[in-house]
Amino acid sequence: MITFDRVSRWYGQVIGLNDVSCEIPTGLTALLGVNGAGKSTLMRLVTGQLRPTTGSVRVMGMEPFANPEVYKILGYCPDIDSFYEYMSGRRFVRLLGRMAGYSQSEANDRTEQMLQRVGMADRAHKPIAGYSKGMRQRIKLAQAMIHDPKIILLDEPLNGLDPLGRREFIDLLAELADEGRSIIVSSHILYEVEQMTKSILLLHRGRLLATGDLRVIRSLIDKHPHQIRIETQDPRRAAPLFAAMPNVVSLTFTLEPNVLELQAKDPDSFYDRLAGLVLDESLPLYRVSSPDNNLESVFRYLVGP
Amino acid sequence: MFAFLFTSALKDFARARRIIPWIIVLVGVGAIGVAWKSLDTSRAMDEVYGELSSVLLFRILALCSAIFTTAIVSQEVEQKTISYLLTRPIKRRDLLLARYAAACVVVFGLGIFGAISLSIGVYGSNFASNPILMRDVMGMAFGTAAYGAVFLLVSLFINRAMLVCLLYAFGWETAIPNMPGELYYTSIFSYTQAIAQHPSAPGGNALLGLLSGEMGINTLSKSTAMTGLAVFSVLCCALAAWWFTQFEYVPREDAE
């Protein structure tokens, strides 16, 4: 759906995005990076607000800069908390619906549907100036969805939402992705991203460090063997058995009773052998977990401390 | 779509909060007309009206135009709402020109209100008998389009264009018409005055003469002035539309 081909973007002497090439498919993709990593630059390139300095960006095969055809299929929820404050949320969404080409009555209907969907139908008559951060985020999402776009870009959409609001928002994004849309969500909060999707685009200092499924990315990081935590009834008996496995590179007795921590390469192969070991040796295991098989660890390994 | 963009921009520009201060100022111009006429009874009403119109109304027109037309893009960039507008399936050219047209309508409407207000102030209940009124309205129509177009263009070229526009409206437009030679061709004010054809006021106040550009020579005919401003406005608008389509406009203080 969206293709980056060796895209760089400079702001004078400062580089915002550095030689990025990738394809963003349908479904929910998280754009991940610390502040200043280039997330907003990437979003603005996709939304055609900026032009790449070098390389090319294509959205469904079209060049996005100032291209109304692209904006028919693209919805954008900016990170900036700016509105026409004197307007009500309803009027704001309807205005942008009308700008998307709907007639007055169509825009009214679509506005009501979107406000319902983001949970603002009963509160959208008040001026935006009096809205909480969470209400503003909902209105921004409503305006991004008003024209039923195939691609929706959301820049830090969970900022300012309360826990319940976040949950609802994440569920809504999953719904939108299930409808076959491309949803790109930028965030610097790993925990939130992990709840949303396993498909990530990881940016750091303008460079694309990794792209794809989180687990696949993790498995490709050979430098850091996978940590596996095992709770067993008899760690002393289990330890030599694990140590004899070819994938295990280290083994540690922890201070917690009955807990072993292993480091293993090729975790899929390890888990296959583990099943056989448990059956053959009648080794009772209470729990197996992988504490670094998560976004935070991937982020830490790729970006560094 | 152009009609919708125009009407929505018109509603925005014509909001009470924006318009009322101008209406108060223009009612004040009418009050100045009343005071002037009562203080200087020796001069004809046409002369008083013409002088006050040149000194006040056409200056206010330029100021008003600077404020409204720089808001078309600069204000959206400053308040960071430009992202919403530029990510809609609308041609940037249409967006810009519709908003320009709406701003011009509001400025021109205020100009007419000011002309009527001053006319009432000077002529009283016979304000409709003011022979200059229609010529003033005509001058304001062309002046609004020209000022709007040039300020729009400036606001696309440079950040925080208001200062430059105000310098042009009050510095350039005051100084240039009084200068010797043919520099007055570069002043919109000279053209609007050629259209309005205010009666000259020999023996009037020197400062007011300076402010109304009467120290210099203005040989522009009405038709030349109208054609000149029309062509200038179209060229500026065309250049502005092209520029806005080619270059980036993103919320300020936000580049990573």
XYZ file of C-alpha atoms in Angstrom:
561
model
C 0.000 0.000 0.000
C 2.725 2.463 1.005
C 6.237 2.233 -0.378
C 9.370 4.081 0.630
C 12.287 3.844 -1.751
C 15.554 5.197 -0.341
C 13.807 8.179 1.164
C 15.769 10.870 2.944
C 14.466 14.135 4.246
C 16.636 16.989 5.418
C 15.644 20.091 7.366
C 18.525 22.341 6.450
C 21.552 20.753 8.130
C 19.460 18.332 10.194
C 18.381 15.003 8.839
C 14.843 13.922 9.649
C 14.771 10.653 7.767
C 17.821 8.852 6.437
C 17.701 6.503 3.447
C 14.541 4.652 4.436
C 13.226 1.859 2.241
C 10.240 -0.240 3.249
C 6.733 -1.313 2.363
C 3.817 -0.903 4.727
C 1.105 -3.489 4.153
C -2.555 -3.608 5.217
C -3.334 -4.162 8.879
C -2.137 -2.344 11.932
C 1.490 -1.233 11.871
C 3.157 0.604 14.703
C 5.702 3.268 13.949
C 8.027 3.191 16.853
C 10.814 5.440 18.000
C 11.891 7.893 20.647
C 11.039 11.573 20.272
C 12.922 12.977 17.292
C 13.363 9.582 15.655
C 11.584 10.743 12.495
C 8.096 9.353 13.053
C 6.261 12.581 12.321
C 8.490 13.256 9.324
C 7.610 9.859 7.933
C 3.915 10.520 8.531
C 4.118 13.894 6.809
C 5.852 12.341 3.830
C 3.082 9.763 3.508
C 0.399 12.427 3.905
C 2.066 14.584 1.264
C 2.691 17.530 3.529
C 6.410 17.176 2.918
C 8.428 16.101 -0.089
C 11.377 13.759 0.295
C 14.752 15.381 -0.320
C 15.853 12.222 -2.120
C 14.082 8.968 -2.951
C 10.379 8.472 -3.493
C 7.256 7.785 -1.469
C 4.272 6.089 -3.106
C 0.805 5.608 -1.684
C -1.101 3.033 -3.727
C 1.325 3.838 -6.523
C 0.730 7.601 -6.369
C 3.054 10.395 -5.365
C 1.353 11.911 -2.314
C 2.576 15.510 -2.237
C -0.430 17.838 -2.672
C -2.266 15.045 -4.493
C -6.047 15.132 -3.891
C -6.392 11.580 -5.261
C -4.260 10.310 -2.391
C -6.305 12.208 0.172
C -9.460 10.415 -0.974
C -8.029 7.181 0.390
C -6.014 8.554 3.276
C -7.079 9.802 6.688
C -4.675 11.625 8.966
C -4.825 12.270 12.668
C -1.980 14.708 13.476
C -0.160 14.695 16.785
C -0.630 18.430 17.121
C -3.395 19.380 19.497
C -4.793 22.177 17.354
C -8.357 22.850 16.302
C -10.691 25.664 15.415
C -11.403 26.095 19.095
C -14.598 28.104 18.631
C -16.255 25.277 16.711
C -18.076 22.368 18.272
C -16.588 18.933 17.694
C -19.584 18.042 15.555
C -19.182 21.097 13.346
C -15.449 20.500 13.002
C -15.910 16.900 11.881
C -18.752 17.885 9.558
C -16.655 20.682 8.020
C -13.853 18.280 7.219
C -16.420 15.788 5.927
C -17.742 18.415 3.556
C -14.186 19.133 2.460
C -13.870 15.442 1.666
C -16.565 15.950 -0.944
C -19.739 14.833 0.855
C -22.999 16.719 0.447
C -24.478 18.450 3.495
C -26.799 15.549 4.358
C -24.139 12.899 3.708
C -21.658 14.817 5.826
C -24.235 15.058 8.626
C -24.893 11.315 8.538
C -21.235 10.388 8.370
C -20.423 12.818 11.193
C -22.989 11.191 13.469
C -21.691 7.726 12.615
C -18.102 8.687 13.321
C -18.934 10.505 16.544
C -20.843 7.428 17.667
C -17.916 5.244 16.792
C -15.412 7.288 18.780
C -17.803 7.720 21.699
C -18.371 11.441 21.305
C -21.942 11.593 19.978
C -23.394 12.943 23.205
C -20.671 15.510 23.878
C -19.771 16.853 20.453
C -22.130 19.829 20.558
C -19.880 21.764 22.944
C -17.066 24.055 21.714
C -13.744 22.259 21.310
C -12.081 24.871 23.516
C -13.616 23.127 26.540
C -12.639 19.571 25.593
C -10.299 17.357 27.563
C -7.272 15.868 25.839
C -9.043 12.552 25.442
C -12.079 14.182 23.811
C -9.801 16.026 21.430
C -8.087 12.791 20.435
C -11.448 11.217 19.713
C -12.512 14.142 17.545
C -9.237 13.937 15.651
C -9.833 10.259 14.991
C -13.412 10.956 13.874
C -12.253 13.512 11.313
C -9.591 11.098 10.052
C -12.215 8.383 9.458
C -15.029 10.561 8.097
C -14.377 9.756 4.434
C -13.917 6.023 5.003
C -10.243 5.977 3.993
C -8.296 2.828 3.164
C -5.233 4.157 4.936
C -5.321 5.886 8.292
C -2.273 7.483 9.870
C -2.432 8.316 13.540
C 0.372 10.301 15.093
C 0.606 9.556 18.823
C -3.157 8.965 19.113
C -3.115 7.554 22.638
C -1.600 10.644 24.240
C -3.887 12.008 26.889
C -6.351 9.136 26.941
C -7.294 7.529 30.245
C -6.787 3.745 30.606
C -10.362 2.944 29.601
C -10.118 5.333 26.671
C -6.883 3.698 25.578
C -8.462 0.277 25.680
C -11.429 1.484 23.621
C -9.121 3.238 21.202
C -6.930 0.174 20.730
C -10.014 -1.992 20.158
C -11.298 0.499 17.598
C -7.971 0.468 15.762
C -8.037 -3.330 15.685
C -11.573 -3.172 14.252
C -10.462 -0.761 11.556
C -7.507 -2.985 10.685
C -9.798 -6.030 10.528
C -11.890 -4.162 7.961
C -8.884 -4.407 5.616
C -7.440 -0.945 6.107
C -3.856 0.041 6.601
C -3.540 1.644 9.982
C -0.242 3.235 10.892
C 0.090 4.350 14.466
C 3.103 6.177 15.782
C 4.047 5.954 19.402
C 7.047 6.087 21.672
C 5.336 4.117 24.422
C 6.317 0.487 23.935
C 3.693 -0.941 26.232
C 0.915 0.652 24.184
C 2.362 -0.510 20.911
C 2.698 -4.043 22.170
C -0.986 -4.098 23.012
C -1.905 -2.920 19.537
C 0.132 -4.962 17.107
C 3.130 -7.164 16.489
C 3.911 -5.464 13.201
C 6.364 -2.641 13.742
C 8.512 -0.119 11.983
C 11.324 0.926 14.260
C 12.963 4.284 13.626
C 15.956 5.719 15.406
C 17.691 8.992 14.571
C 16.040 9.029 11.178
C 17.072 5.502 10.240
C 14.813 2.519 9.874
C 16.277 -0.048 12.237
C 13.779 -2.840 11.779
C 10.508 -3.591 10.089
C 8.125 -6.532 10.225
C 6.753 -8.871 12.839
C 8.101 -8.322 16.312
C 8.806 -12.009 16.953
C 10.599 -12.426 13.646
C 12.683 -9.347 14.358
C 13.535 -10.693 17.788
C 14.562 -14.052 16.366
C 16.892 -12.300 13.942
C 18.806 -10.548 16.693
C 21.529 -13.198 17.046
C 23.774 -11.059 19.196
C 21.416 -11.430 22.141
C 20.344 -15.045 22.896
C 16.751 -15.386 24.042
C 16.125 -15.397 27.737
C 13.886 -18.199 28.914
C 12.588 -18.459 32.443
C 11.558 -21.866 33.678
C 9.758 -22.715 36.902
C 10.159 -26.359 37.827
C 9.699 -28.581 40.857
C 13.305 -29.742 40.799
C 15.733 -27.208 39.322
C 18.811 -29.223 40.360
C 17.669 -32.186 38.292
C 16.519 -30.007 35.429
C 19.693 -27.897 35.156
C 22.059 -30.553 33.681
C 19.365 -31.663 31.277
C 18.962 -28.136 29.952
C 22.696 -27.549 29.934
C 23.117 -30.561 27.685
C 20.782 -29.089 25.078
C 22.728 -27.718 22.082
C 20.886 -24.382 21.899
C 21.466 -23.387 25.491
C 24.373 -20.983 25.914
C 24.056 -20.230 29.627
C 22.076 -21.254 32.652
C 21.510 -19.426 35.934
C 19.968 -20.388 39.261
C 18.008 -17.385 40.438
C 17.365 -16.264 43.997
C 13.759 -17.243 43.568
C 13.141 -20.855 44.551
C 12.473 -23.329 41.712
C 13.348 -20.849 38.988
C 16.015 -21.280 36.313
C 16.946 -18.745 33.715
C 18.431 -19.902 30.426
C 19.846 -18.157 27.443
C 19.213 -19.999 24.209
C 19.826 -19.471 20.534
C 17.193 -20.514 18.018
C 14.289 -20.555 20.493
C 11.924 -22.474 18.187
C 14.311 -25.413 18.138
C 14.753 -25.116 21.916
C 10.998 -25.280 22.547
C 10.672 -28.310 20.260
C 13.349 -30.168 22.233
C 11.932 -28.968 25.536
C 8.646 -30.787 24.882
C 10.533 -34.048 24.236
C 12.699 -33.542 27.319
C 9.700 -33.057 29.596
C 8.059 -36.240 28.305
C 11.192 -38.413 28.244
C 12.524 -37.334 31.645
C 9.143 -36.852 33.327
C 10.310 -33.386 34.278
C 7.485 -31.389 35.866
C 7.445 -27.748 34.705
C 5.144 -25.142 36.229
C 5.792 -22.318 33.868
C 7.898 -21.307 30.862
C 8.164 -17.662 29.865
C 10.394 -15.510 27.711
C 11.004 -12.181 29.457
C 12.893 -10.581 26.568
C 10.606 -11.708 23.799
C 8.884 -8.359 23.838
C 9.047 -4.993 22.218
C 10.989 -3.363 24.987
C 13.806 -5.867 24.679
C 13.846 -5.648 20.905
C 13.948 -1.889 21.181
C 16.727 -2.026 23.763
C 18.807 -4.476 21.750
C 18.457 -2.489 18.532
C 18.742 1.014 19.848
C 21.138 0.347 22.673
C 20.976 1.637 26.243
C -16.274 22.313 -3.888
C -15.025 25.841 -4.593
C -18.406 27.229 -3.522
C -18.297 25.289 -0.269
C -14.730 26.351 0.456
C -15.707 29.938 -0.248
C -18.787 29.922 1.993
C -17.060 28.131 4.859
C -14.157 30.598 4.695
C -16.626 33.476 4.468
C -18.358 32.262 7.639
C -15.009 32.089 9.363
C -13.851 35.540 8.257
C -17.228 37.134 8.954
C -17.464 35.867 12.536
C -18.717 38.547 14.914
C -15.507 38.401 16.899
C -13.496 39.356 13.829
C -15.900 41.850 12.327
C -17.133 43.864 15.302
C -13.811 45.614 16.054
C -13.668 46.789 12.443
C -17.246 47.985 12.542
C -16.443 49.998 15.651
C -13.410 51.543 13.920
C -15.466 52.401 10.836
C -18.254 53.931 12.897
C -15.455 55.966 14.473
C -14.461 57.162 10.979
C -18.033 58.382 10.519
C -17.808 60.206 13.857
C -14.557 61.840 12.727
C -16.418 62.968 9.612
C -19.074 64.635 11.752
C -16.478 66.367 13.906
C -14.373 67.456 10.924
C -17.293 68.951 9.109
C -18.434 70.885 12.170
C -14.904 72.169 12.872
C -14.067 73.166 9.298
C -17.200 74.739 7.879
C -15.327 76.662 5.180
C -14.741 73.643 2.948
C -17.110 71.813 0.671
C -18.444 68.508 1.853
C -16.937 66.733 -1.166
C -13.482 67.966 -0.224
C -13.850 66.902 3.400
C -15.163 63.510 2.417
C -12.471 63.003 -0.227
C -9.656 63.933 2.125
C -10.904 61.766 4.996
C -11.584 58.916 2.623
C -8.016 59.026 1.278
C -6.420 59.439 4.677
C -8.583 57.074 6.707
C -10.751 54.756 4.644
C -8.158 53.629 2.129
C -5.586 53.175 4.884
C -8.020 51.091 6.889
C -8.773 49.136 3.747
C -5.079 48.273 3.378
C -4.770 47.389 7.074
C -7.902 45.280 7.013
C -6.735 43.532 3.864
C -3.342 42.790 5.440
C -4.982 41.244 8.469
C -7.542 39.149 6.620
C -5.489 37.955 3.675
C -2.381 37.046 5.622
C -4.715 34.917 7.761
C -5.546 32.757 4.736
C -2.412 30.653 5.102
C -0.197 32.174 7.805
C -2.837 31.921 10.493
C -3.522 28.278 9.654
C 0.201 27.567 9.846
C 0.561 29.487 13.120
C -2.401 27.817 14.800
C -1.298 24.484 13.306
C -4.608 23.679 11.649
C -3.023 23.681 8.184
C -2.529 19.900 8.434
C -6.287 19.331 8.378
C -6.798 21.519 5.319
C -3.900 20.173 3.289
C -4.808 16.523 3.795
C -8.295 16.828 2.279
C -9.062 15.795 -1.290
C -9.079 19.380 -2.476
C -6.754 21.081 -4.904
C -4.524 23.460 -2.988
C -5.167 26.084 -5.646
C -8.926 25.926 -5.007
C -8.442 26.119 -1.269
C -6.244 29.189 -1.557
C -8.335 31.077 -4.090
C -11.636 30.333 -2.356
C -10.264 31.664 0.895
C -8.778 34.669 -0.888
C -12.142 35.429 -2.480
C -13.875 35.133 0.908
C -11.353 37.444 2.551
C -11.788 39.988 -0.252
C -15.569 39.902 0.112
C -15.325 40.599 3.833
C -12.753 43.387 3.386
C -14.755 44.942 0.576
C -17.931 44.715 2.658
C -16.193 46.512 5.484
C -14.899 49.081 3.001
C -18.429 49.812 1.793
C -19.627 50.063 5.368
C -16.825 52.524 6.092
C -17.613 54.604 3.009
C -21.281 54.793 3.976
C -20.377 55.575 7.580
C -18.089 58.439 6.518
C -20.622 59.626 4.001
C -23.286 59.783 6.720
C -20.832 61.608 8.944
C -20.081 64.250 6.342
C -23.320 64.547 4.385
C -25.763 63.602 7.131
C -29.112 62.279 6.005
C -28.266 63.164 2.382
C -25.396 60.701 2.364
C -26.717 59.065 -0.810
C -26.142 62.323 -2.664
C -22.396 61.980 -2.115
C -21.036 62.029 -5.682
C -17.783 60.313 -4.677
C -19.371 57.379 -2.899
C -19.731 55.102 -5.905
C -16.275 55.954 -7.189
C -14.883 55.184 -3.757
C -16.679 51.849 -3.739
C -15.201 51.100 -7.145
C -11.722 52.061 -5.947
C -12.151 49.900 -2.879
C -13.219 46.910 -4.979
C -10.060 47.090 -7.074
C -7.938 48.045 -4.079
C -9.233 45.123 -2.041
C -8.402 42.679 -4.804
C -4.925 44.141 -5.330
C -3.976 44.513 -1.673
C -5.359 41.059 -0.947
C -3.429 39.462 -3.785
C -0.096 41.061 -2.914
C -0.436 40.354 0.811
C -1.459 36.783 0.086
C 1.622 36.327 -2.033
C 3.886 37.852 0.602
C 2.350 35.620 3.286
C 3.236 32.566 1.206
C 6.814 33.679 0.676
C 7.812 34.638 4.185
C 7.015 33.648 7.739
C 5.196 36.174 9.873
C 4.301 38.303 6.881
C 2.106 40.711 8.812
C 4.973 43.066 9.652
C 6.054 43.339 6.024
C 2.455 43.865 4.902
C 1.915 46.616 7.463
C 5.160 48.304 6.440
C 3.951 48.202 2.866
C 0.457 49.432 3.741
C 1.585 52.351 5.875
C 5.174 53.076 4.864
C 5.395 52.412 1.172
C 1.849 53.401 0.401
C 2.249 56.720 2.218
C 5.685 57.642 0.930
C 5.679 56.526 -2.687
C 2.667 58.508 -4.024
C 4.318 61.713 -2.786
C 7.666 61.060 -4.403
C 8.740 62.804 -7.602
C 9.022 60.908 -10.852
C 7.056 57.831 -11.741
C 7.534 55.736 -8.658
C 3.845 56.158 -7.903
C 3.196 53.455 -10.483
C 4.412 50.989 -7.850
C 1.851 52.051 -5.274
C -1.614 50.467 -5.168
C -2.830 53.553 -3.346
C -2.084 55.723 -6.403
C -4.253 53.486 -8.543
C -7.147 53.450 -6.072
C -7.001 57.242 -5.877
C -7.048 57.454 -9.655
C -10.227 55.365 -9.640
C -11.865 57.256 -6.755
C -10.922 60.660 -8.251
C -11.236 62.620 -5.026
C -11.443 66.376 -5.562
C -8.159 68.127 -4.882
C -8.136 70.308 -1.814
C -5.882 73.344 -2.433
C -5.091 75.142 0.755
C -5.915 72.126 2.856
C -3.867 70.725 5.694
C -0.330 69.868 4.509
C -0.044 66.762 6.664
C -3.334 65.448 5.363
C -2.177 66.253 1.849
C 0.924 64.168 2.476
C -1.069 61.287 3.907
C -3.472 61.351 1.014
C -0.624 61.308 -1.502
C -1.365 64.715 -2.973
C 2.234 65.945 -2.862
C 3.172 63.895 -5.870
C 1.857 63.815 -9.399
C -0.629 61.150 -10.361
C -1.380 61.042 -14.061
C -3.099 57.666 -14.040
C -6.444 57.632 -15.771
C -9.354 55.784 -14.211
C -9.404 53.086 -16.875
C -5.641 52.571 -16.724
C -5.808 52.285 -12.962
C -8.625 49.750 -13.104
C -6.899 47.686 -15.765
C -3.578 47.908 -13.950
C -4.982 46.716 -10.624
C -7.025 43.965 -12.256
C -4.018 42.602 -14.143
C -1.798 42.939 -11.076
C -4.336 41.091 -8.900
C -4.708 38.249 -11.374
C -0.949 37.868 -11.750
C -0.366 37.873 -8.001
C -3.155 35.339 -7.453
C -1.858 33.078 -10.196
C 1.649 33.205 -8.763
C 0.308 32.589 -5.242
C -1.735 29.598 -6.419
C 1.265 28.107 -8.211
C 3.557 28.709 -5.245
C 1.106 27.185 -2.769
C 0.837 24.075 -4.917
C 4.589 23.622 -5.206
C 5.864 24.275 -1.714
C 5.473 22.795 1.728
C 3.283 24.272 4.432
C 3.523 22.451 7.728
C 2.740 23.599 11.243
C 5.470 25.829 12.593
C 7.795 24.881 15.477
C 7.219 21.318 14.601
C 9.928 20.133 12.274
C 11.791 17.234 13.823
